Amino acid sequence: MNSILFPAQKNDLLPLLDQCMAKDQFTLQRSLNKLDFSQLTEESPAWKKWAAKAQRSLEEAQQRKLRVPKIQYDMALPVAAKKELLVELIRDNQVVVIAGETGSGKTTQIPKICLEAGQGVRGKIGCTQPRRLAAKSVSERIAEELGSPLGEVVGYQVRFLDLVKAHSLIKVMTDGILLAEVQNDRFLTQYDTIIIDEAHERSINIDFLLGILKQLLLKRTDLKVIITSATIDTQRFAEHFTLNGKRPPVVEVSGRTFPVELRYRPLASYEDDAGNVVEQDMTTGIADAIDELSNEDPFGDVLVFQVGERDIKETAEVLRKRNLKNTEIVPLYARLAMSDQQKVFQTSQKRRIILSTNVAETSLTIPGIKYVIDPGLVRISRYSVRSKVQRLPIEKISQASANQRKGRCGRVSDGICIRLYDEANFNARPEFTDPEIHRTALSSVILTMAQLNLGDVQRFPFIEKPADKSINDGFRQLYELGALDEKHRLTPEGRQIAKLPIDPSVAKMVVEAEKNGVLAEVIVIAAALSIQDPRDINQTTMQAARVAHKLFEDERSDFLFFLNLWHFYEHQRRHLTQNKLRKLCKTNFLSYMRMREWHELTVQLEQSLKRIGMRVGKLNLFEEKRKINKQGIASDEVQERLSDLHSIAVHKSLLAGLLGNVAMRDDDKSFLGARSTKLFIHPSSALFKRKPKWVLAGELIETTKLYARNNAVIDIHWVEGLAKHLIKHSYSDPHWQKKRGQVGAYESITLYGLPIVSRRHCNYGPINPVEAHKIFIRHGLVEGQLFSKIGFFVHNQALVHKIEKLEHKLRRPDFLVDDELIYQFYDERIPKQIYSKPAFEKWAKRAEKETPEQIKALYLTEAYLMKQQASASLLQDFPDQVHLSNQLSFDVDYH
């Protein structure tokens, strides 16, 4: 490649910058702007330095161009027929929206079309997928079609696994990975193209990325963005990316499908022995539908959609008991081991019945599917702004989802889709699934926006703006965690929280743990709370699993269960082969994949903490290796040591992130949570049969009831120190305290309505100086309950006592002025900030020296205090002495 020639003028170099790597273009442009060519020559060091950098960037782009392989397409895929049109549109437009039906080939072919359009040279072609399994399978397919080993031309990255090289042209990843990259590379300079696949799923990550990309396109005019979606609401995407009046083109690609017969088979109802009408259970309905299909065709592969992992396992068990001939039962769910997930893509001589969650709805194309059974249900996460609880209800899927499921069959031949509900039920369903941004907590999104300085969340270009109440709730959560201040500004602690790859509430626990000296313990618990529960339990194994897990239980804390389990697993992991470790997990009813994910997330947290200057250190129990028995279980002595030295610090750290999850026992079975919420301890908790007064819940989940999962007994007094910005104080019965010489009151403290402190004595002066000043004057000075030797006060009290004595003597209570007049006298002369004996005496002594006239004005006079003077004749009637004889007299005391 020829060297860069010294230009006649600076602008001659601008076309050259457009050929450099995207990651270098900005810095090259900035340093070029600083060069003064009127003072430079071809031999100037500044020019040589710039030219060398530009040369290296150009050569890297050239090398990448040479790595582009020969591109071939599967012409049987409908999208391949439109490749020339798509190449032209990608070259001519910054944004292109592609709507492709199921089976159109858009996911695997669009990245190759981008390569043909000249993309992938100045930066990678980034392609996001909503799920890890899809990212892996899509990258493998593209790599295979390009004739390149996985990890070379095409790679993929998911959490804990990165198979992408610097020279890779195409990078497939989960949308969460791309979102995380924005935090370190706001302009996404390692990419020249971003493909957001399956955009119709509208996860919160997808919606957030769509907003970020809209902002970014105005700053990076070289960046290409491709939005691919099922044929659902594509015009909304086009409107969103209309920039400077230019609307992006929308290309629709049909699917490759054969006719699909639709059958409605609602679950049968029958009358039980008691005469009640009972609906057939879902598992039996699925089995009956498989029997119906088997009678017509015993060979075609069947895809059955299920709500979750437990349903899949239970259905698989029922089907296996039926001894279906020449049939293989294949489960598919996100937490399944990768090798087991791959089985769905492998052909078999047997008929396959694939039991899958909605991961197979849009993200994956499973080969050979002829039939679909759709129960029409999905477990969907919904956050309640009112109750602050994440619910996981099982709901009816939308019409759009039902049609997506139907589209998974009829790919290789005529197909049949059996819906286990009737047509009227289908027609009554909502047209689309609610986008996740309307049914989830927004604290993570708001925190990320604050960290990246993306501006006001109210003005951020979301494709659909979240409700104001959801935004305000997100701000409230972050304020509760101390991540934002009252003005929604990021706090120093908030910056630390934002840099940890976990939910903000869990990240808060970790940050607090560093202060408490238990970082090593808490990151293990934090990682456990951030993954799906590692215990592998279903209905048939529940009893045996509970016996096995009893070894790790702590009767006062489910959080310590995770620590105990961690010690066991880590001890075994260091000594066993992978196969033996798998068997150990199975024997102990643990998911090997989740345990591995737990370990990897813990390591990732350690690395993240190291980057922000926190040293994790070792778990305290690992220092007591002598006391770990052969099974890896900590001895009673070590458990006691943990409890004594670390348990309080650990649970205080956890409490810092879960202040809204404190609950007080209400009756025998229920607890009262924040904002008068009624909740119950989950049966899986070690605290289920205990009756602690106060508990902390790691999670509140609403199913049939509102359940508290992962609980611990806590000391409610911890809350006061951690929730100073949240607790509410109320004060009652303010009163003068003679002995202390101050105004006292009874203080009550609540957190979200829960009584943290009840009627605690407190010094009321600093709390309400105005009211305390009044009480001090009335009771301390006017009523004389203050014990002080300050001159004017001693004088005034003596004068009052003299007049009171006169009233007793004359049997007339009308000489001393009312207390109100004396109160007014003091109130006008004593500063308002004086409300206690110490403050009073300090002020008076200083005033005696500095402003004696102020003190002089505080001396009461007899004329001021007396309403009237007593007449001489009246005084004679009440002598001070009585003389009985010349030698005998008595003093008289009147009462």
mmCIF file of C-alpha atoms in Angstrom, residues 538-844:
data_model
loop_
_atom_site.group_PDB
_atom_site.id
_atom_site.type_symbol
_atom_site.label_atom_id
_atom_site.label_comp_id
_atom_site.label_asym_id
_atom_site.label_seq_id
_atom_site.Cartn_x
_atom_site.Cartn_y
_atom_site.Cartn_z
ATOM 1 C CA ASN A 538 -39.143 -30.888 40.355
ATOM 2 C CA GLN A 539 -42.241 -32.487 41.829
ATOM 3 C CA THR A 540 -40.865 -36.024 41.802
ATOM 4 C CA THR A 541 -37.493 -35.156 43.352
ATOM 5 C CA MET A 542 -38.673 -32.547 45.842
ATOM 6 C CA GLN A 543 -38.412 -34.650 49.011
ATOM 7 C CA ALA A 544 -35.010 -36.135 48.194
ATOM 8 C CA ALA A 545 -33.701 -32.719 47.130
ATOM 9 C CA ARG A 546 -34.775 -31.103 50.384
ATOM 10 C CA VAL A 547 -32.944 -33.777 52.366
ATOM 11 C CA ALA A 548 -29.789 -33.203 50.296
ATOM 12 C CA HIS A 549 -30.001 -29.419 50.634
ATOM 13 C CA LYS A 550 -30.604 -29.605 54.390
ATOM 14 C CA LEU A 551 -26.818 -29.943 54.766
ATOM 15 C CA PHE A 552 -26.358 -26.362 53.608
ATOM 16 C CA GLU A 553 -29.256 -24.708 55.433
ATOM 17 C CA ASP A 554 -28.927 -22.070 58.121
ATOM 18 C CA GLU A 555 -32.006 -21.827 60.299
ATOM 19 C CA ARG A 556 -31.815 -18.022 60.515
ATOM 20 C CA SER A 557 -30.795 -17.113 56.971
ATOM 21 C CA ASP A 558 -31.391 -18.445 53.472
ATOM 22 C CA PHE A 559 -28.574 -16.189 52.294
ATOM 23 C CA LEU A 560 -26.098 -18.214 54.329
ATOM 24 C CA PHE A 561 -27.403 -21.306 52.520
ATOM 25 C CA PHE A 562 -25.727 -19.911 49.422
ATOM 26 C CA LEU A 563 -22.458 -19.345 51.259
ATOM 27 C CA ASN A 564 -22.478 -22.882 52.645
ATOM 28 C CA LEU A 565 -23.306 -24.323 49.227
ATOM 29 C CA TRP A 566 -20.552 -22.224 47.658
ATOM 30 C CA HIS A 567 -17.937 -23.583 50.031
ATOM 31 C CA PHE A 568 -19.039 -27.125 49.232
ATOM 32 C CA TYR A 569 -19.012 -26.577 45.467
ATOM 33 C CA GLU A 570 -15.729 -24.663 45.348
ATOM 34 C CA HIS A 571 -13.990 -27.289 47.473
ATOM 35 C CA GLN A 572 -15.184 -30.019 45.101
ATOM 36 C CA ARG A 573 -14.512 -27.996 41.941
ATOM 37 C CA ARG A 574 -10.853 -27.741 42.859
ATOM 38 C CA HIS A 575 -10.461 -31.488 43.249
ATOM 39 C CA LEU A 576 -12.850 -33.127 40.767
ATOM 40 C CA THR A 577 -12.872 -33.560 36.999
ATOM 41 C CA GLN A 578 -15.693 -31.919 35.044
ATOM 42 C CA ASN A 579 -17.521 -35.230 34.621
ATOM 43 C CA LYS A 580 -17.296 -36.031 38.320
ATOM 44 C CA LEU A 581 -18.425 -32.522 39.175
ATOM 45 C CA ARG A 582 -21.470 -32.952 36.917
ATOM 46 C CA LYS A 583 -22.333 -36.202 38.693
ATOM 47 C CA LEU A 584 -21.857 -34.569 42.078
ATOM 48 C CA CYS A 585 -24.258 -31.781 41.113
ATOM 49 C CA LYS A 586 -26.829 -34.282 39.896
ATOM 50 C CA THR A 587 -26.519 -36.336 43.103
ATOM 51 C CA ASN A 588 -27.076 -33.200 45.174
ATOM 52 C CA PHE A 589 -29.945 -31.939 43.003
ATOM 53 C CA LEU A 590 -27.989 -28.980 41.696
ATOM 54 C CA SER A 591 -27.905 -27.632 38.152
ATOM 55 C CA TYR A 592 -24.352 -27.970 36.878
ATOM 56 C CA MET A 593 -24.916 -25.162 34.355
ATOM 57 C CA ARG A 594 -26.242 -22.762 36.982
ATOM 58 C CA MET A 595 -23.470 -23.611 39.430
ATOM 59 C CA ARG A 596 -20.972 -22.883 36.670
ATOM 60 C CA GLU A 597 -22.738 -19.635 35.819
ATOM 61 C CA TRP A 598 -22.654 -18.713 39.501
ATOM 62 C CA HIS A 599 -18.907 -19.272 39.621
ATOM 63 C CA GLU A 600 -18.318 -17.289 36.423
ATOM 64 C CA LEU A 601 -20.433 -14.349 37.590
ATOM 65 C CA THR A 602 -18.563 -14.273 40.902
ATOM 66 C CA VAL A 603 -15.266 -14.091 39.011
ATOM 67 C CA GLN A 604 -16.687 -11.357 36.766
ATOM 68 C CA LEU A 605 -17.762 -9.366 39.820
ATOM 69 C CA GLU A 606 -14.286 -9.685 41.315
ATOM 70 C CA GLN A 607 -12.807 -8.308 38.082
ATOM 71 C CA SER A 608 -15.327 -5.445 37.958
ATOM 72 C CA LEU A 609 -14.568 -4.543 41.575
ATOM 73 C CA LYS A 610 -10.845 -4.593 40.893
ATOM 74 C CA ARG A 611 -11.366 -2.058 38.087
ATOM 75 C CA ILE A 612 -13.059 0.364 40.485
ATOM 76 C CA GLY A 613 -10.377 -0.053 43.114
ATOM 77 C CA MET A 614 -11.939 -2.594 45.466
ATOM 78 C CA ARG A 615 -9.952 -5.600 46.618
ATOM 79 C CA VAL A 616 -12.083 -8.654 47.306
ATOM 80 C CA GLY A 617 -9.668 -10.808 49.273
ATOM 81 C CA LYS A 618 -10.447 -14.350 50.361
ATOM 82 C CA LEU A 619 -13.514 -15.768 51.983
ATOM 83 C CA ASN A 620 -12.880 -16.039 55.692
ATOM 84 C CA LEU A 621 -13.888 -19.685 55.769
ATOM 85 C CA PHE A 622 -11.245 -20.640 53.231
ATOM 86 C CA GLU A 623 -8.641 -19.572 55.757
ATOM 87 C CA GLU A 624 -9.884 -22.370 58.027
ATOM 88 C CA LYS A 625 -9.019 -25.239 55.664
ATOM 89 C CA ARG A 626 -8.357 -27.598 58.582
ATOM 90 C CA LYS A 627 -11.984 -27.325 59.595
ATOM 91 C CA ILE A 628 -13.519 -28.224 56.260
ATOM 92 C CA ASN A 629 -14.482 -31.870 56.315
ATOM 93 C CA LYS A 630 -14.116 -34.331 53.452
ATOM 94 C CA GLN A 631 -17.508 -33.422 52.010
ATOM 95 C CA GLY A 632 -16.557 -29.762 51.898
ATOM 96 C CA ILE A 633 -19.055 -28.827 54.599
ATOM 97 C CA ALA A 634 -17.897 -26.313 57.180
ATOM 98 C CA SER A 635 -17.768 -27.700 60.713
ATOM 99 C CA ASP A 636 -20.021 -26.375 63.478
ATOM 100 C CA GLU A 637 -17.070 -24.484 64.924
ATOM 101 C CA VAL A 638 -16.497 -22.652 61.652
ATOM 102 C CA GLN A 639 -20.203 -21.999 61.184
ATOM 103 C CA GLU A 640 -20.284 -20.437 64.643
ATOM 104 C CA ARG A 641 -17.261 -18.322 63.768
ATOM 105 C CA LEU A 642 -18.985 -17.051 60.636
ATOM 106 C CA SER A 643 -22.101 -16.256 62.633
ATOM 107 C CA ASP A 644 -20.202 -14.460 65.368
ATOM 108 C CA LEU A 645 -17.751 -12.473 63.269
ATOM 109 C CA HIS A 646 -19.420 -11.909 59.925
ATOM 110 C CA SER A 647 -23.144 -12.657 59.916
ATOM 111 C CA ILE A 648 -24.213 -9.234 61.163
ATOM 112 C CA ALA A 649 -21.924 -7.444 58.695
ATOM 113 C CA VAL A 650 -23.094 -9.686 55.839
ATOM 114 C CA HIS A 651 -26.773 -9.120 56.562
ATOM 115 C CA LYS A 652 -26.362 -5.385 57.104
ATOM 116 C CA SER A 653 -24.784 -5.254 53.645
ATOM 117 C CA LEU A 654 -27.679 -7.194 52.134
ATOM 118 C CA LEU A 655 -30.192 -4.978 53.931
ATOM 119 C CA ALA A 656 -28.677 -1.871 52.321
ATOM 120 C CA GLY A 657 -29.873 -3.077 48.920
ATOM 121 C CA LEU A 658 -33.219 -4.415 50.112
ATOM 122 C CA LEU A 659 -34.655 -1.731 52.384
ATOM 123 C CA GLY A 660 -38.042 -2.062 50.717
ATOM 124 C CA ASN A 661 -38.110 -5.802 51.482
ATOM 125 C CA VAL A 662 -38.220 -5.618 55.280
ATOM 126 C CA ALA A 663 -41.272 -7.279 56.836
ATOM 127 C CA MET A 664 -42.765 -7.588 60.337
ATOM 128 C CA ARG A 665 -44.688 -10.580 61.634
ATOM 129 C CA ASP A 666 -48.387 -9.784 61.454
ATOM 130 C CA ASP A 667 -50.001 -13.014 62.609
ATOM 131 C CA ASP A 668 -49.225 -16.716 62.755
ATOM 132 C CA LYS A 669 -48.557 -17.083 59.037
ATOM 133 C CA SER A 670 -48.354 -13.686 57.404
ATOM 134 C CA PHE A 671 -46.029 -10.705 57.539
ATOM 135 C CA LEU A 672 -46.631 -7.014 57.016
ATOM 136 C CA GLY A 673 -44.291 -5.552 54.439
ATOM 137 C CA ALA A 674 -43.590 -2.058 53.169
ATOM 138 C CA ARG A 675 -46.612 0.086 52.336
ATOM 139 C CA SER A 676 -49.006 -2.256 54.209
ATOM 140 C CA THR A 677 -48.283 -5.179 51.888
ATOM 141 C CA LYS A 678 -49.293 -8.604 53.190
ATOM 142 C CA LEU A 679 -46.814 -11.357 52.370
ATOM 143 C CA PHE A 680 -45.899 -14.921 53.268
ATOM 144 C CA ILE A 681 -42.633 -16.791 53.742
ATOM 145 C CA HIS A 682 -42.115 -19.142 50.791
ATOM 146 C CA PRO A 683 -42.293 -22.850 51.733
ATOM 147 C CA SER A 684 -38.769 -23.374 50.362
ATOM 148 C CA SER A 685 -37.319 -21.006 52.975
ATOM 149 C CA ALA A 686 -35.558 -22.274 56.112
ATOM 150 C CA LEU A 687 -37.650 -19.678 57.977
ATOM 151 C CA PHE A 688 -40.967 -21.143 56.786
ATOM 152 C CA LYS A 689 -41.815 -22.781 60.123
ATOM 153 C CA ARG A 690 -40.090 -20.210 62.312
ATOM 154 C CA LYS A 691 -41.770 -17.126 63.721
ATOM 155 C CA PRO A 692 -39.222 -14.311 63.699
ATOM 156 C CA LYS A 693 -40.486 -10.816 64.435
ATOM 157 C CA TRP A 694 -38.555 -9.197 61.587
ATOM 158 C CA VAL A 695 -37.291 -10.653 58.305
ATOM 159 C CA LEU A 696 -35.466 -9.430 55.230
ATOM 160 C CA ALA A 697 -36.579 -10.890 51.890
ATOM 161 C CA GLY A 698 -34.173 -11.261 49.002
ATOM 162 C CA GLU A 699 -37.076 -11.320 46.569
ATOM 163 C CA LEU A 700 -40.815 -10.688 46.593
ATOM 164 C CA ILE A 701 -42.637 -12.742 43.985
ATOM 165 C CA GLU A 702 -46.370 -12.850 43.446
ATOM 166 C CA THR A 703 -47.852 -16.123 42.204
ATOM 167 C CA THR A 704 -50.882 -17.488 44.085
ATOM 168 C CA LYS A 705 -49.795 -15.239 46.994
ATOM 169 C CA LEU A 706 -47.140 -12.633 47.551
ATOM 170 C CA TYR A 707 -44.186 -14.735 48.659
ATOM 171 C CA ALA A 708 -40.917 -13.710 50.273
ATOM 172 C CA ARG A 709 -38.058 -15.870 49.003
ATOM 173 C CA ASN A 710 -34.484 -16.072 50.315
ATOM 174 C CA ASN A 711 -35.120 -14.655 53.763
ATOM 175 C CA ALA A 712 -33.127 -13.844 56.887
ATOM 176 C CA VAL A 713 -33.900 -12.874 60.457
ATOM 177 C CA ILE A 714 -32.693 -9.323 61.098
ATOM 178 C CA ASP A 715 -32.350 -6.846 63.935
ATOM 179 C CA ILE A 716 -34.721 -4.038 63.018
ATOM 180 C CA HIS A 717 -32.436 -1.476 64.643
ATOM 181 C CA TRP A 718 -30.004 -1.924 61.717
ATOM 182 C CA VAL A 719 -32.496 -0.138 59.493
ATOM 183 C CA GLU A 720 -32.175 3.244 61.170
ATOM 184 C CA GLY A 721 -28.511 3.681 60.283
ATOM 185 C CA LEU A 722 -28.920 2.453 56.703
ATOM 186 C CA ALA A 723 -32.135 4.270 55.814
ATOM 187 C CA LYS A 724 -31.578 7.762 57.213
ATOM 188 C CA HIS A 725 -32.772 9.261 53.924
ATOM 189 C CA LEU A 726 -35.950 7.153 53.886
ATOM 190 C CA ILE A 727 -37.228 6.803 57.444
ATOM 191 C CA LYS A 728 -39.948 9.077 58.790
ATOM 192 C CA HIS A 729 -39.824 10.493 62.319
ATOM 193 C CA SER A 730 -42.777 11.492 64.453
ATOM 194 C CA TYR A 731 -42.669 13.004 67.944
ATOM 195 C CA SER A 732 -45.211 13.008 70.736
ATOM 196 C CA ASP A 733 -45.614 14.368 74.278
ATOM 197 C CA PRO A 734 -42.903 17.041 74.318
ATOM 198 C CA HIS A 735 -42.109 17.831 77.968
ATOM 199 C CA TRP A 736 -39.605 19.509 80.271
ATOM 200 C CA GLN A 737 -37.007 17.222 81.843
ATOM 201 C CA LYS A 738 -35.861 18.744 85.160
ATOM 202 C CA LYS A 739 -32.829 16.570 85.746
ATOM 203 C CA ARG A 740 -31.446 17.005 82.244
ATOM 204 C CA GLY A 741 -32.454 20.606 81.902
ATOM 205 C CA GLN A 742 -33.823 20.053 78.406
ATOM 206 C CA VAL A 743 -37.031 19.460 76.493
ATOM 207 C CA GLY A 744 -37.640 15.774 75.822
ATOM 208 C CA ALA A 745 -40.165 13.902 73.685
ATOM 209 C CA TYR A 746 -41.038 10.415 72.531
ATOM 210 C CA GLU A 747 -39.724 9.563 69.065
ATOM 211 C CA SER A 748 -41.276 7.015 66.702
ATOM 212 C CA ILE A 749 -39.627 5.990 63.419
ATOM 213 C CA THR A 750 -41.237 4.246 60.454
ATOM 214 C CA LEU A 751 -39.919 2.907 57.161
ATOM 215 C CA TYR A 752 -42.601 2.662 54.489
ATOM 216 C CA GLY A 753 -45.188 2.439 57.283
ATOM 217 C CA LEU A 754 -43.363 -0.212 59.343
ATOM 218 C CA PRO A 755 -42.620 0.741 62.978
ATOM 219 C CA ILE A 756 -38.844 0.713 63.325
ATOM 220 C CA VAL A 757 -38.731 2.579 66.678
ATOM 221 C CA SER A 758 -41.645 3.174 69.074
ATOM 222 C CA ARG A 759 -41.738 5.905 71.784
ATOM 223 C CA ARG A 760 -38.029 6.321 72.306
ATOM 224 C CA HIS A 761 -36.906 9.188 74.580
ATOM 225 C CA CYS A 762 -35.099 11.903 72.657
ATOM 226 C CA ASN A 763 -33.844 15.474 73.004
ATOM 227 C CA TYR A 764 -36.589 17.514 71.362
ATOM 228 C CA GLY A 765 -34.665 20.809 71.216
ATOM 229 C CA PRO A 766 -32.683 20.281 67.993
ATOM 230 C CA ILE A 767 -35.718 18.676 66.355
ATOM 231 C CA ASN A 768 -38.173 21.511 66.952
ATOM 232 C CA PRO A 769 -36.290 24.536 68.365
ATOM 233 C CA VAL A 770 -39.331 26.826 68.245
ATOM 234 C CA GLU A 771 -41.573 24.500 70.241
ATOM 235 C CA ALA A 772 -38.734 23.538 72.600
ATOM 236 C CA HIS A 773 -38.003 27.252 73.258
ATOM 237 C CA LYS A 774 -41.595 27.780 74.348
ATOM 238 C CA ILE A 775 -41.541 24.752 76.665
ATOM 239 C CA PHE A 776 -38.199 25.835 78.120
ATOM 240 C CA ILE A 777 -39.514 29.298 78.991
ATOM 241 C CA ARG A 778 -42.883 28.127 80.306
ATOM 242 C CA HIS A 779 -41.691 25.214 82.438
ATOM 243 C CA GLY A 780 -38.071 26.062 83.060
ATOM 244 C CA LEU A 781 -38.228 29.808 83.660
ATOM 245 C CA VAL A 782 -41.845 30.733 84.393
ATOM 246 C CA GLU A 783 -42.626 27.681 86.530
ATOM 247 C CA GLY A 784 -39.121 27.719 87.952
ATOM 248 C CA GLN A 785 -38.264 24.096 87.109
ATOM 249 C CA LEU A 786 -34.813 25.114 85.900
ATOM 250 C CA PHE A 787 -31.978 24.656 88.388
ATOM 251 C CA SER A 788 -29.607 27.490 87.532
ATOM 252 C CA LYS A 789 -27.474 30.032 89.397
ATOM 253 C CA ILE A 790 -27.610 32.692 86.693
ATOM 254 C CA GLY A 791 -28.052 36.007 88.536
ATOM 255 C CA PHE A 792 -31.200 37.420 86.952
ATOM 256 C CA PHE A 793 -32.976 34.071 87.172
ATOM 257 C CA VAL A 794 -32.122 33.643 90.891
ATOM 258 C CA HIS A 795 -33.304 37.223 91.525
ATOM 259 C CA ASN A 796 -36.507 36.760 89.552
ATOM 260 C CA GLN A 797 -37.365 33.494 91.284
ATOM 261 C CA ALA A 798 -36.806 35.064 94.712
ATOM 262 C CA LEU A 799 -39.088 37.955 93.798
ATOM 263 C CA VAL A 800 -41.818 35.615 92.541
ATOM 264 C CA HIS A 801 -41.571 33.531 95.708
ATOM 265 C CA LYS A 802 -41.858 36.708 97.826
ATOM 266 C CA ILE A 803 -45.074 37.730 96.087
ATOM 267 C CA GLU A 804 -46.455 34.182 96.275
ATOM 268 C CA LYS A 805 -45.725 34.226 100.009
ATOM 269 C CA LEU A 806 -47.646 37.488 100.299
ATOM 270 C CA GLU A 807 -50.636 35.887 98.551
ATOM 271 C CA HIS A 808 -50.583 33.002 100.991
ATOM 272 C CA LYS A 809 -50.330 35.423 103.875
ATOM 273 C CA LEU A 810 -53.217 37.615 102.828
ATOM 274 C CA ARG A 811 -55.329 34.743 101.588
ATOM 275 C CA ARG A 812 -55.746 36.513 98.258
ATOM 276 C CA PRO A 813 -54.341 35.050 94.961
ATOM 277 C CA ASP A 814 -54.601 38.316 93.053
ATOM 278 C CA PHE A 815 -51.260 40.037 93.630
ATOM 279 C CA LEU A 816 -48.907 38.081 91.275
ATOM 280 C CA VAL A 817 -49.405 38.742 87.587
ATOM 281 C CA ASP A 818 -50.490 35.864 85.337
ATOM 282 C CA ASP A 819 -47.860 33.358 84.123
ATOM 283 C CA GLU A 820 -48.568 34.523 80.586
ATOM 284 C CA LEU A 821 -47.180 37.975 81.352
ATOM 285 C CA ILE A 822 -43.987 36.484 82.796
ATOM 286 C CA TYR A 823 -43.748 34.159 79.766
ATOM 287 C CA GLN A 824 -44.069 37.168 77.464
ATOM 288 C CA PHE A 825 -41.345 38.995 79.425
ATOM 289 C CA TYR A 826 -38.836 36.166 78.916
ATOM 290 C CA ASP A 827 -39.900 35.372 75.357
ATOM 291 C CA GLU A 828 -39.241 38.955 74.250
ATOM 292 C CA ARG A 829 -35.765 39.043 75.786
ATOM 293 C CA ILE A 830 -34.279 35.544 75.408
ATOM 294 C CA PRO A 831 -33.096 34.465 71.916
ATOM 295 C CA LYS A 832 -35.285 31.928 70.131
ATOM 296 C CA GLN A 833 -32.461 29.391 69.782
ATOM 297 C CA ILE A 834 -32.270 28.937 73.561
ATOM 298 C CA TYR A 835 -34.187 25.827 74.585
ATOM 299 C CA SER A 836 -32.075 24.016 77.221
ATOM 300 C CA LYS A 837 -30.138 24.677 80.431
ATOM 301 C CA PRO A 838 -26.665 24.312 78.794
ATOM 302 C CA ALA A 839 -27.570 26.674 75.964
ATOM 303 C CA PHE A 840 -29.226 29.115 78.383
ATOM 304 C CA GLU A 841 -26.273 29.315 80.760
ATOM 305 C CA LYS A 842 -23.723 29.551 77.957
ATOM 306 C CA TRP A 843 -25.647 32.434 76.388
ATOM 307 C CA ALA A 844 -26.235 34.243 79.703
#
